[in-house]
Coordinates of C-alpha atoms (C1' of nucleotides) in Angstrom, one line a residue:
Chain A
M132 CA 136.8 93.3 68.6
S133 CA 135.6 95.7 65.9
R134 CA 135.8 99.4 66.3
I135 CA 131.9 99.3 66.7
A136 CA 132.0 96.9 69.4
E137 CA 134.8 98.8 71.2
K138 CA 132.5 101.9 71.1
R139 CA 129.6 100.0 72.3
D140 CA 131.4 98.7 75.3
A141 CA 132.7 102.0 76.1
Q142 CA 129.3 103.6 75.9
R143 CA 127.9 100.7 78.2
E144 CA 130.7 101.3 80.8
A145 CA 129.8 105.1 80.6
L146 CA 126.2 104.1 81.1
I147 CA 126.9 102.0 84.3
D148 CA 129.2 104.9 85.5
A149 CA 126.2 107.3 85.3
A150 CA 123.9 104.9 86.8
E151 CA 126.3 104.4 89.8
R152 CA 126.6 108.1 90.2
A153 CA 122.8 108.5 90.0
I154 CA 122.2 106.0 92.5
A155 CA 124.8 107.2 94.8
E156 CA 123.4 110.7 94.8
T157 CA 119.6 110.2 94.7
G158 CA 119.0 106.6 95.5
L159 CA 117.9 103.6 93.6
A160 CA 114.3 104.5 93.6
A161 CA 115.2 107.7 91.6
L162 CA 117.0 106.0 88.9
K163 CA 115.0 106.7 85.6
A164 CA 115.8 105.6 81.9
R165 CA 115.3 109.1 80.7
D166 CA 117.6 110.6 83.4
L167 CA 120.3 108.0 82.6
A168 CA 120.0 108.6 78.9
A169 CA 120.3 112.6 79.4
A170 CA 123.3 112.1 81.7
T171 CA 125.3 110.0 79.3
G172 CA 124.3 111.8 76.1
I173 CA 122.8 108.6 74.7
S174 CA 119.2 108.6 73.3
L175 CA 116.5 107.2 75.3
G176 CA 116.1 104.4 72.7
G177 CA 119.9 103.9 72.2
L178 CA 120.0 103.0 75.9
Y179 CA 118.3 99.7 75.0
N180 CA 120.9 98.9 72.3
L181 CA 123.5 98.8 75.1
V182 CA 121.6 97.1 77.7
G183 CA 118.4 94.8 77.7
D184 CA 116.9 96.2 80.7
L185 CA 117.0 98.9 83.4
D186 CA 117.2 95.9 85.8
E187 CA 120.5 94.9 84.0
V188 CA 122.0 98.3 84.7
V189 CA 121.1 98.0 88.5
L190 CA 122.5 94.4 88.5
R191 CA 125.8 95.7 87.0
V192 CA 125.9 98.5 89.5
A193 CA 125.3 96.0 92.3
T194 CA 128.0 93.7 91.2
R195 CA 130.5 96.6 91.2
T196 CA 129.4 97.6 94.7
L197 CA 129.8 94.0 95.9
A198 CA 133.3 93.8 94.4
R199 CA 134.4 97.0 96.1
L200 CA 133.0 95.7 99.4
D201 CA 134.7 92.5 98.9
G202 CA 138.0 94.4 98.6
V203 CA 137.5 96.5 101.6
L204 CA 136.6 93.3 103.6
A205 CA 139.6 91.5 102.6
D206 CA 141.9 94.3 103.4
S207 CA 140.6 95.0 106.7
G208 CA 140.6 91.4 107.8
A209 CA 144.0 90.7 106.5
G210 CA 146.1 92.3 109.4
A211 CA 147.5 90.6 112.4
G212 CA 146.1 90.5 115.7
T213 CA 143.8 88.4 117.7
P214 CA 140.8 86.9 116.0
T215 CA 138.5 89.2 117.9
E216 CA 140.5 92.2 116.7
R217 CA 140.4 91.1 113.2
L218 CA 136.6 90.4 113.2
V219 CA 136.2 94.1 114.8
A220 CA 138.2 95.6 112.2
M221 CA 136.0 94.0 109.5
A222 CA 132.8 95.0 111.2
L223 CA 134.1 98.6 111.3
A224 CA 135.3 98.5 107.8
Y225 CA 131.7 97.2 106.8
C226 CA 130.3 100.1 108.7
R227 CA 132.4 102.7 107.1
F228 CA 131.7 101.3 103.7
A229 CA 127.9 101.4 104.4
R230 CA 128.2 105.0 105.4
D231 CA 130.4 106.1 102.6
N232 CA 128.4 104.4 99.9
L233 CA 125.0 104.5 101.8
A234 CA 122.6 104.7 98.7
L235 CA 124.6 102.2 96.7
W236 CA 124.9 99.9 99.8
R237 CA 121.1 100.1 100.4
A238 CA 120.5 99.5 96.7
L239 CA 121.8 95.9 97.3
F240 CA 119.1 95.2 99.7
E241 CA 116.2 97.2 98.1
H242 CA 116.6 95.6 94.8
R243 CA 115.6 92.1 95.7
M244 CA 112.3 93.4 96.7
A245 CA 111.3 94.6 93.3
S246 CA 112.2 92.0 90.9
D247 CA 110.0 89.2 91.8
S248 CA 111.4 87.1 89.1
V249 CA 114.6 85.0 89.7
L250 CA 116.5 86.9 92.4
P251 CA 119.7 88.3 90.8
D252 CA 122.0 85.7 91.8
W253 CA 123.7 87.8 94.5
Q254 CA 122.6 87.4 97.9
T255 CA 122.4 83.6 97.3
Q256 CA 125.7 83.5 98.8
S257 CA 127.9 83.2 95.7
Q258 CA 128.6 87.0 95.5
W259 CA 128.4 87.6 99.2
S260 CA 132.0 87.1 100.0
A261 CA 131.5 88.6 103.4
F262 CA 131.0 85.1 105.0
A263 CA 134.0 83.7 103.3
H264 CA 136.0 86.6 104.8
I265 CA 134.7 86.2 108.2
S266 CA 135.4 82.4 108.2
A267 CA 139.0 82.6 108.7
P268 CA 139.0 84.6 112.0
L269 CA 136.2 82.7 113.3
R270 CA 138.1 79.5 112.6
D271 CA 141.0 80.9 114.8
L272 CA 138.7 82.0 117.4
L273 CA 136.8 78.7 117.8
P274 CA 139.1 76.0 116.5
G275 CA 137.3 73.1 118.0
G276 CA 133.7 73.7 116.7
D277 CA 132.1 71.9 113.9
E278 CA 132.6 73.5 110.4
Q279 CA 128.9 73.4 109.5
E280 CA 128.3 75.1 112.9
R281 CA 130.7 77.8 112.1
V282 CA 129.2 78.5 108.7
L283 CA 126.0 79.2 110.4
L284 CA 127.8 81.3 112.9
A285 CA 129.4 83.4 110.4
R286 CA 126.1 84.3 108.9
T287 CA 124.7 85.1 112.2
L288 CA 127.7 87.2 113.3
F289 CA 127.4 89.1 109.7
S290 CA 123.6 89.5 110.2
A291 CA 123.9 91.1 113.6
V292 CA 126.5 93.6 112.6
H293 CA 124.4 94.4 109.4
G294 CA 121.4 95.0 111.5
V295 CA 123.1 97.3 113.9
I296 CA 124.6 99.2 111.0
A297 CA 121.3 99.2 108.8
L298 CA 119.1 100.5 111.7
G299 CA 121.8 102.8 112.8
L300 CA 122.2 104.6 109.5
E301 CA 118.4 104.7 109.0
E302 CA 117.1 107.8 110.5
K303 CA 117.7 110.6 107.9
V304 CA 116.4 113.4 110.0
V305 CA 118.8 113.6 112.6
A306 CA 122.6 113.1 111.7
V307 CA 123.5 110.3 114.0
P308 CA 127.1 110.7 115.1
V309 CA 128.9 108.2 113.2
E310 CA 131.5 107.5 116.0
A311 CA 128.7 106.4 118.2
L312 CA 127.5 103.8 115.8
E313 CA 131.2 102.5 115.2
K314 CA 131.6 102.3 119.1
Q315 CA 128.5 100.2 119.2
V316 CA 129.4 98.0 116.4
G317 CA 132.8 97.4 118.1
K318 CA 131.2 96.6 121.4
L319 CA 128.8 94.2 119.8
V320 CA 131.6 92.2 118.1
R321 CA 133.8 92.2 121.1
A322 CA 131.0 91.0 123.5
L323 CA 130.0 88.3 121.0
C324 CA 133.5 87.0 120.6
A325 CA 134.0 86.9 124.3
G326 CA 130.7 85.4 124.9
L327 CA 131.4 82.7 122.2
T328 CA 134.7 81.7 123.6
S329 CA 133.7 81.5 127.3
G330 CA 130.5 79.8 126.4
A331 CA 132.3 77.1 124.3
Chain B
M286 CA 77.8 109.9 117.9
S287 CA 75.1 109.8 115.2
R288 CA 74.1 106.8 113.4
I289 CA 75.9 108.0 110.4
A290 CA 79.2 108.5 112.1
E291 CA 78.9 105.0 113.7
K292 CA 78.6 103.5 110.3
R293 CA 81.5 105.5 108.9
D294 CA 83.6 104.2 111.9
A295 CA 82.5 100.5 111.2
Q296 CA 83.2 100.9 107.6
R297 CA 86.6 102.4 108.4
E298 CA 87.5 99.5 110.6
A299 CA 86.3 97.0 108.0
L300 CA 88.6 98.9 105.5
I301 CA 91.7 98.6 107.9
D302 CA 90.9 94.9 108.5
A303 CA 90.7 94.3 104.8
A304 CA 94.0 96.3 104.2
E305 CA 95.6 94.3 107.0
R306 CA 94.5 90.9 105.4
A307 CA 95.6 92.0 102.0
I308 CA 99.2 93.1 103.2
A309 CA 99.4 89.8 105.2
E310 CA 98.5 87.7 102.1
T311 CA 100.4 89.6 99.2
G312 CA 102.6 92.1 100.8
L313 CA 102.5 95.8 101.1
A314 CA 103.5 96.6 97.5
A315 CA 100.4 94.7 96.2
L316 CA 98.1 96.9 98.2
K317 CA 95.9 98.8 95.8
A318 CA 92.9 101.2 96.3
R319 CA 90.8 99.2 93.8
D320 CA 91.4 95.8 95.4
L321 CA 90.7 97.4 98.8
A322 CA 87.5 98.9 97.7
A323 CA 86.4 95.6 95.9
A324 CA 87.2 93.4 99.2
T325 CA 85.2 95.7 101.4
G326 CA 82.2 96.4 99.0
I327 CA 83.0 100.1 99.2
S328 CA 83.3 102.0 95.9
L329 CA 86.6 103.4 94.9
G330 CA 85.4 107.0 95.5
G331 CA 83.9 106.1 98.9
L332 CA 87.0 104.8 100.2
Y333 CA 88.3 108.6 100.2
N334 CA 85.3 109.5 102.4
L335 CA 86.6 107.2 105.1
V336 CA 90.2 107.8 104.7
G337 CA 92.3 110.7 103.4
D338 CA 94.9 108.7 101.9
L339 CA 96.2 105.2 101.0
D340 CA 99.2 106.1 103.2
E341 CA 96.8 106.5 106.2
V342 CA 95.5 103.0 105.8
V343 CA 99.1 101.7 105.7
L344 CA 100.0 103.8 108.9
R345 CA 96.9 102.4 110.6
V346 CA 97.8 98.9 109.8
A347 CA 101.3 99.4 111.1
T348 CA 100.0 100.9 114.1
R349 CA 98.2 97.8 114.8
T350 CA 101.0 95.6 114.0
L351 CA 103.3 97.5 116.5
A352 CA 100.5 97.2 119.1
R353 CA 100.4 93.5 118.8
L354 CA 104.1 93.2 118.7
D355 CA 104.2 95.4 121.9
G356 CA 101.9 92.9 123.5
V357 CA 104.0 89.9 122.6
L358 CA 107.2 91.4 123.8
A359 CA 105.8 92.4 127.1
D360 CA 104.3 89.0 127.7
S361 CA 107.6 87.1 126.8
G362 CA 109.8 89.3 128.8
A363 CA 107.5 89.2 131.8
G364 CA 108.4 85.7 133.1
A365 CA 111.0 85.1 135.9
G366 CA 114.4 83.7 135.3
T367 CA 117.9 85.2 134.8
P368 CA 118.0 88.5 132.9
T369 CA 119.7 86.5 130.1
E370 CA 116.9 84.0 129.7
R371 CA 114.4 86.8 129.7
L372 CA 116.1 88.6 126.9
V373 CA 116.4 85.3 125.0
A374 CA 112.7 84.8 125.4
M375 CA 112.1 88.2 124.1
A376 CA 114.4 87.6 121.1
L377 CA 112.7 84.3 120.3
A378 CA 109.2 85.9 120.7
Y379 CA 110.3 88.7 118.2
C380 CA 111.5 85.9 115.8
R381 CA 108.2 84.0 116.0
F382 CA 106.2 87.2 115.6
A383 CA 108.3 88.0 112.4
R384 CA 107.8 84.6 111.0
D385 CA 104.1 84.5 111.7
N386 CA 103.4 88.1 110.5
L387 CA 106.1 88.1 107.9
A388 CA 104.5 90.6 105.3
L389 CA 102.9 92.7 108.0
W390 CA 106.2 92.9 109.9
R391 CA 108.2 93.7 106.7
A392 CA 105.6 96.5 105.9
L393 CA 106.8 98.4 109.1
F394 CA 110.4 98.7 107.4
E395 CA 109.2 98.9 103.8
H396 CA 106.9 101.9 104.3
R397 CA 109.6 104.5 105.5
M398 CA 111.3 104.2 102.2
A399 CA 108.1 105.2 100.2
S400 CA 106.9 108.3 101.8
D401 CA 109.5 110.9 101.6
S402 CA 107.5 113.3 103.5
V403 CA 107.7 113.4 107.3
L404 CA 108.2 109.9 108.5
P405 CA 105.1 108.4 110.1
D406 CA 106.0 108.9 113.7
W407 CA 106.7 105.4 114.4
Q408 CA 110.4 104.3 114.0
T409 CA 111.3 107.7 115.7
Q410 CA 111.2 105.6 118.9
S411 CA 107.8 106.6 120.4
Q412 CA 105.9 103.6 119.0
W413 CA 108.7 101.2 119.1
S414 CA 108.2 99.8 122.6
A415 CA 110.8 97.2 122.0
F416 CA 113.6 99.2 123.5
A417 CA 111.4 100.0 126.7
H418 CA 110.8 96.2 127.0
I419 CA 114.4 95.3 126.6
S420 CA 115.5 97.9 129.2
A421 CA 114.5 96.1 132.2
P422 CA 116.4 92.8 131.9
L423 CA 119.3 94.8 130.7
R424 CA 119.2 96.9 133.9
D425 CA 119.2 93.7 135.8
L426 CA 122.1 92.2 133.8
L427 CA 124.3 95.3 134.0
P428 CA 123.3 97.0 137.2
G429 CA 126.4 99.1 137.4
G430 CA 126.5 100.8 133.9
D431 CA 125.6 104.3 132.9
E432 CA 121.7 104.6 131.9
Q433 CA 122.5 106.5 128.7
E434 CA 125.0 103.8 127.9
R435 CA 122.3 101.2 128.4
V436 CA 119.9 102.9 126.2
L437 CA 122.3 102.6 123.5
L438 CA 122.9 99.0 124.2
A439 CA 119.3 98.3 124.2
R440 CA 119.2 99.6 120.6
T441 CA 122.1 97.7 119.6
L442 CA 120.9 94.5 121.0
F443 CA 117.7 94.8 119.3
S444 CA 119.2 95.7 116.0
A445 CA 121.5 92.7 116.2
V446 CA 118.6 90.4 116.8
H447 CA 116.5 92.1 114.2
G448 CA 119.4 91.8 111.7
V449 CA 119.8 88.2 112.1
I450 CA 115.9 87.5 111.8
A451 CA 115.4 89.9 108.8
L452 CA 118.3 88.3 106.9
G453 CA 117.3 84.8 108.0
L454 CA 113.8 85.2 106.8
E455 CA 114.9 86.8 103.5
E456 CA 115.4 83.9 101.0
K457 CA 112.0 83.1 99.9
V458 CA 113.2 80.4 97.5
V459 CA 114.5 77.9 99.9
A460 CA 112.4 77.3 103.0
V461 CA 114.8 77.9 105.7
P462 CA 114.2 75.7 108.9
V463 CA 112.8 78.1 111.5
E464 CA 114.3 76.0 114.3
A465 CA 117.7 76.7 112.8
L466 CA 117.1 80.5 112.8
E467 CA 115.7 80.3 116.5
K468 CA 118.7 78.4 117.4
Q469 CA 121.1 81.1 116.1
V470 CA 119.1 83.9 117.6
G471 CA 119.4 82.3 121.0
K472 CA 123.0 81.7 120.6
L473 CA 123.6 85.3 119.7
V474 CA 121.7 86.6 122.7
R475 CA 123.3 84.2 125.1
A476 CA 126.8 84.9 123.7
L477 CA 126.2 88.6 123.7
C478 CA 124.9 88.5 127.4
A479 CA 127.8 86.6 128.4
G480 CA 130.2 88.7 126.7
L481 CA 128.8 91.8 128.3
T482 CA 128.9 90.7 131.8
S483 CA 132.4 89.1 131.7
G484 CA 133.7 92.2 129.9
A485 CA 132.2 94.6 132.3
Chain C
dT95 C1' 139.1 109.0 43.2
dG96 C1' 134.0 109.2 42.6
dT97 C1' 129.3 107.5 42.7
dA98 C1' 125.5 104.5 44.1
dC99 C1' 123.9 101.6 47.3
dA100 C1' 123.4 98.9 51.7
dT101 C1' 123.7 98.7 56.6
dC102 C1' 122.6 99.5 60.9
dA103 C1' 123.6 102.6 65.1
dG104 C1' 121.0 106.2 66.8
dT105 C1' 116.7 109.0 67.5
dG106 C1' 112.5 110.5 70.1
dA107 C1' 107.7 110.4 69.6
dA108 C1' 104.3 107.3 70.8
dC109 C1' 102.6 103.1 73.1
dG110 C1' 100.8 100.9 77.1
dC111 C1' 100.1 100.1 81.6
dG112 C1' 99.4 100.8 86.4
dC113 C1' 97.3 103.3 89.7
dG114 C1' 96.1 107.2 93.2
dT115 C1' 92.9 110.6 93.2
dT116 C1' 89.0 113.6 91.9
dC117 C1' 84.4 115.2 90.5
dA118 C1' 80.1 115.6 88.5
dC119 C1' 76.2 113.1 89.3
dT120 C1' 72.4 110.1 91.6
dG121 C1' 69.4 108.3 94.7
dA122 C1' 68.4 107.0 99.2
dT123 C1' 67.6 109.3 103.8
dG124 C1' 65.9 112.8 106.5
dT125 C1' 63.2 117.2 107.4
dA126 C1' 59.5 120.7 107.0
dC127 C1' 55.0 121.7 106.5
Chain D
dT2 C1' 49.8 110.6 107.1
dG3 C1' 51.3 112.5 102.9
dT4 C1' 54.0 115.5 99.7
dA5 C1' 57.8 118.5 98.3
dC6 C1' 62.4 119.5 99.0
dA7 C1' 67.2 119.5 100.7
dT8 C1' 71.2 117.0 102.0
dC9 C1' 74.9 114.3 101.4
dA10 C1' 76.9 109.6 101.3
dG11 C1' 77.9 106.8 97.6
dT12 C1' 79.3 106.0 92.7
dG13 C1' 82.5 104.8 89.1
dA14 C1' 84.2 106.9 84.8
dA15 C1' 87.7 109.9 83.9
dC16 C1' 91.9 112.5 85.0
dG17 C1' 96.6 113.0 85.4
dC18 C1' 101.0 111.4 86.0
dG19 C1' 105.1 108.6 85.7
dC20 C1' 107.8 105.8 83.4
dG21 C1' 109.7 101.5 81.0
dT22 C1' 110.0 100.0 76.5
dT23 C1' 109.2 99.8 71.4
dC24 C1' 109.3 101.1 66.5
dA25 C1' 109.2 103.4 62.3
dC26 C1' 112.3 106.3 60.6
dT27 C1' 117.1 108.7 59.2
dG28 C1' 121.6 109.9 58.3
dA29 C1' 126.1 108.7 58.9
dT30 C1' 129.5 105.1 57.8
dG31 C1' 131.1 101.6 55.2
dT32 C1' 131.3 98.9 50.8
dA33 C1' 131.2 97.5 45.9
dC34 C1' 132.4 98.7 41.6

DNA sequence: TGTACATCAGTGAACGCGCGTTCACTGATGTAC
DNA sequence: TGTACATCAGTGAACGCGCGTTCACTGATGTAC
């Protein structure tokens, strides 16, 4: 790799760094090419030498966010304990991740709405490792069930937890006590697991 | 009310009708003042004699949508049966409403992101009657619990169902079989109710 | 080492588009006499 | 009933702003001799 290519790569990284910081601070909607250029010391035109598109920047940031989330979920679900407690731990980890990375996390879901072209490949499942991480404890919880069934259930479980967190973190006006949210999430997962095992 | 005021009111209604149709067909993001004027036969400038703002139009449409949803939820939860089955019926009704009014339903949640001013009063709880409708069956299900606790639980239950439906209806590419979604929603609510009663 | 030339990353002014909102005007409707 | 005038809903061209993207240029860097 030539010196020039190295510099380009470094600049591109700096660009993504700046975009990540900008989204984290002011949200996806406030991400502007001019601001990004100013923040990195790159000229407006030069930005398009590093990146084809503003969308590409957003996509790269989203990929990073998903990678971090993946790590968090993998760690949180790795511990010992009952399947239920492992699922609870993962849900709480997701909750904390969402709170700590609020704008970046939201960006994952806002972006899809904008680009009406081919949706950016994540959310199609490939990048969403959440389901994969959920699968293991779920298999321990319901060893008898159909595998196909369990895949759907993993998605449902994730969606339910996601819904509670998304709506719980929504109101910006009043600062919702985070502990209350975590408590509800824990309650949800525990009740669900109890209901699933008793009913099956 | 003078003849002129009557005409104004009729035009305003026609305007909201057109906006509702437009959102239902092409989504909130595609709602343009010019299109709305053209669709109703009102001139672009005249539109602002009927309405202060495009936001006001959106808000009025959202209010209508919420009112319809309110009716659907009230009806679906009114039947006899166990508390669990009533909650299941309401969740399925919500699922069907979301599917049948996809864009209008999405508009309820997309709008909040846009207007950074005072949030439009719904979603603050007042207009969201969903929680109120859920409360009754929930009281029957858990007669012992704290009322304060139950309010939180109603919100959590709704959010969980909402999450499953929202993510389930998301992928536009592949047409997800609706029956599968309804099945998962039913499963979720049943498992939750079972878990809540056994655990308490 | 020095000189002339070529390349190309870097620049920012300008383009182009979309779109909500305004405003000077007009023509139909209503009123006074 | 007719005539002159006032009002005001209705009009659409124009304003204003935001913003992603392009492109003609320039100046630093590298190369050839």
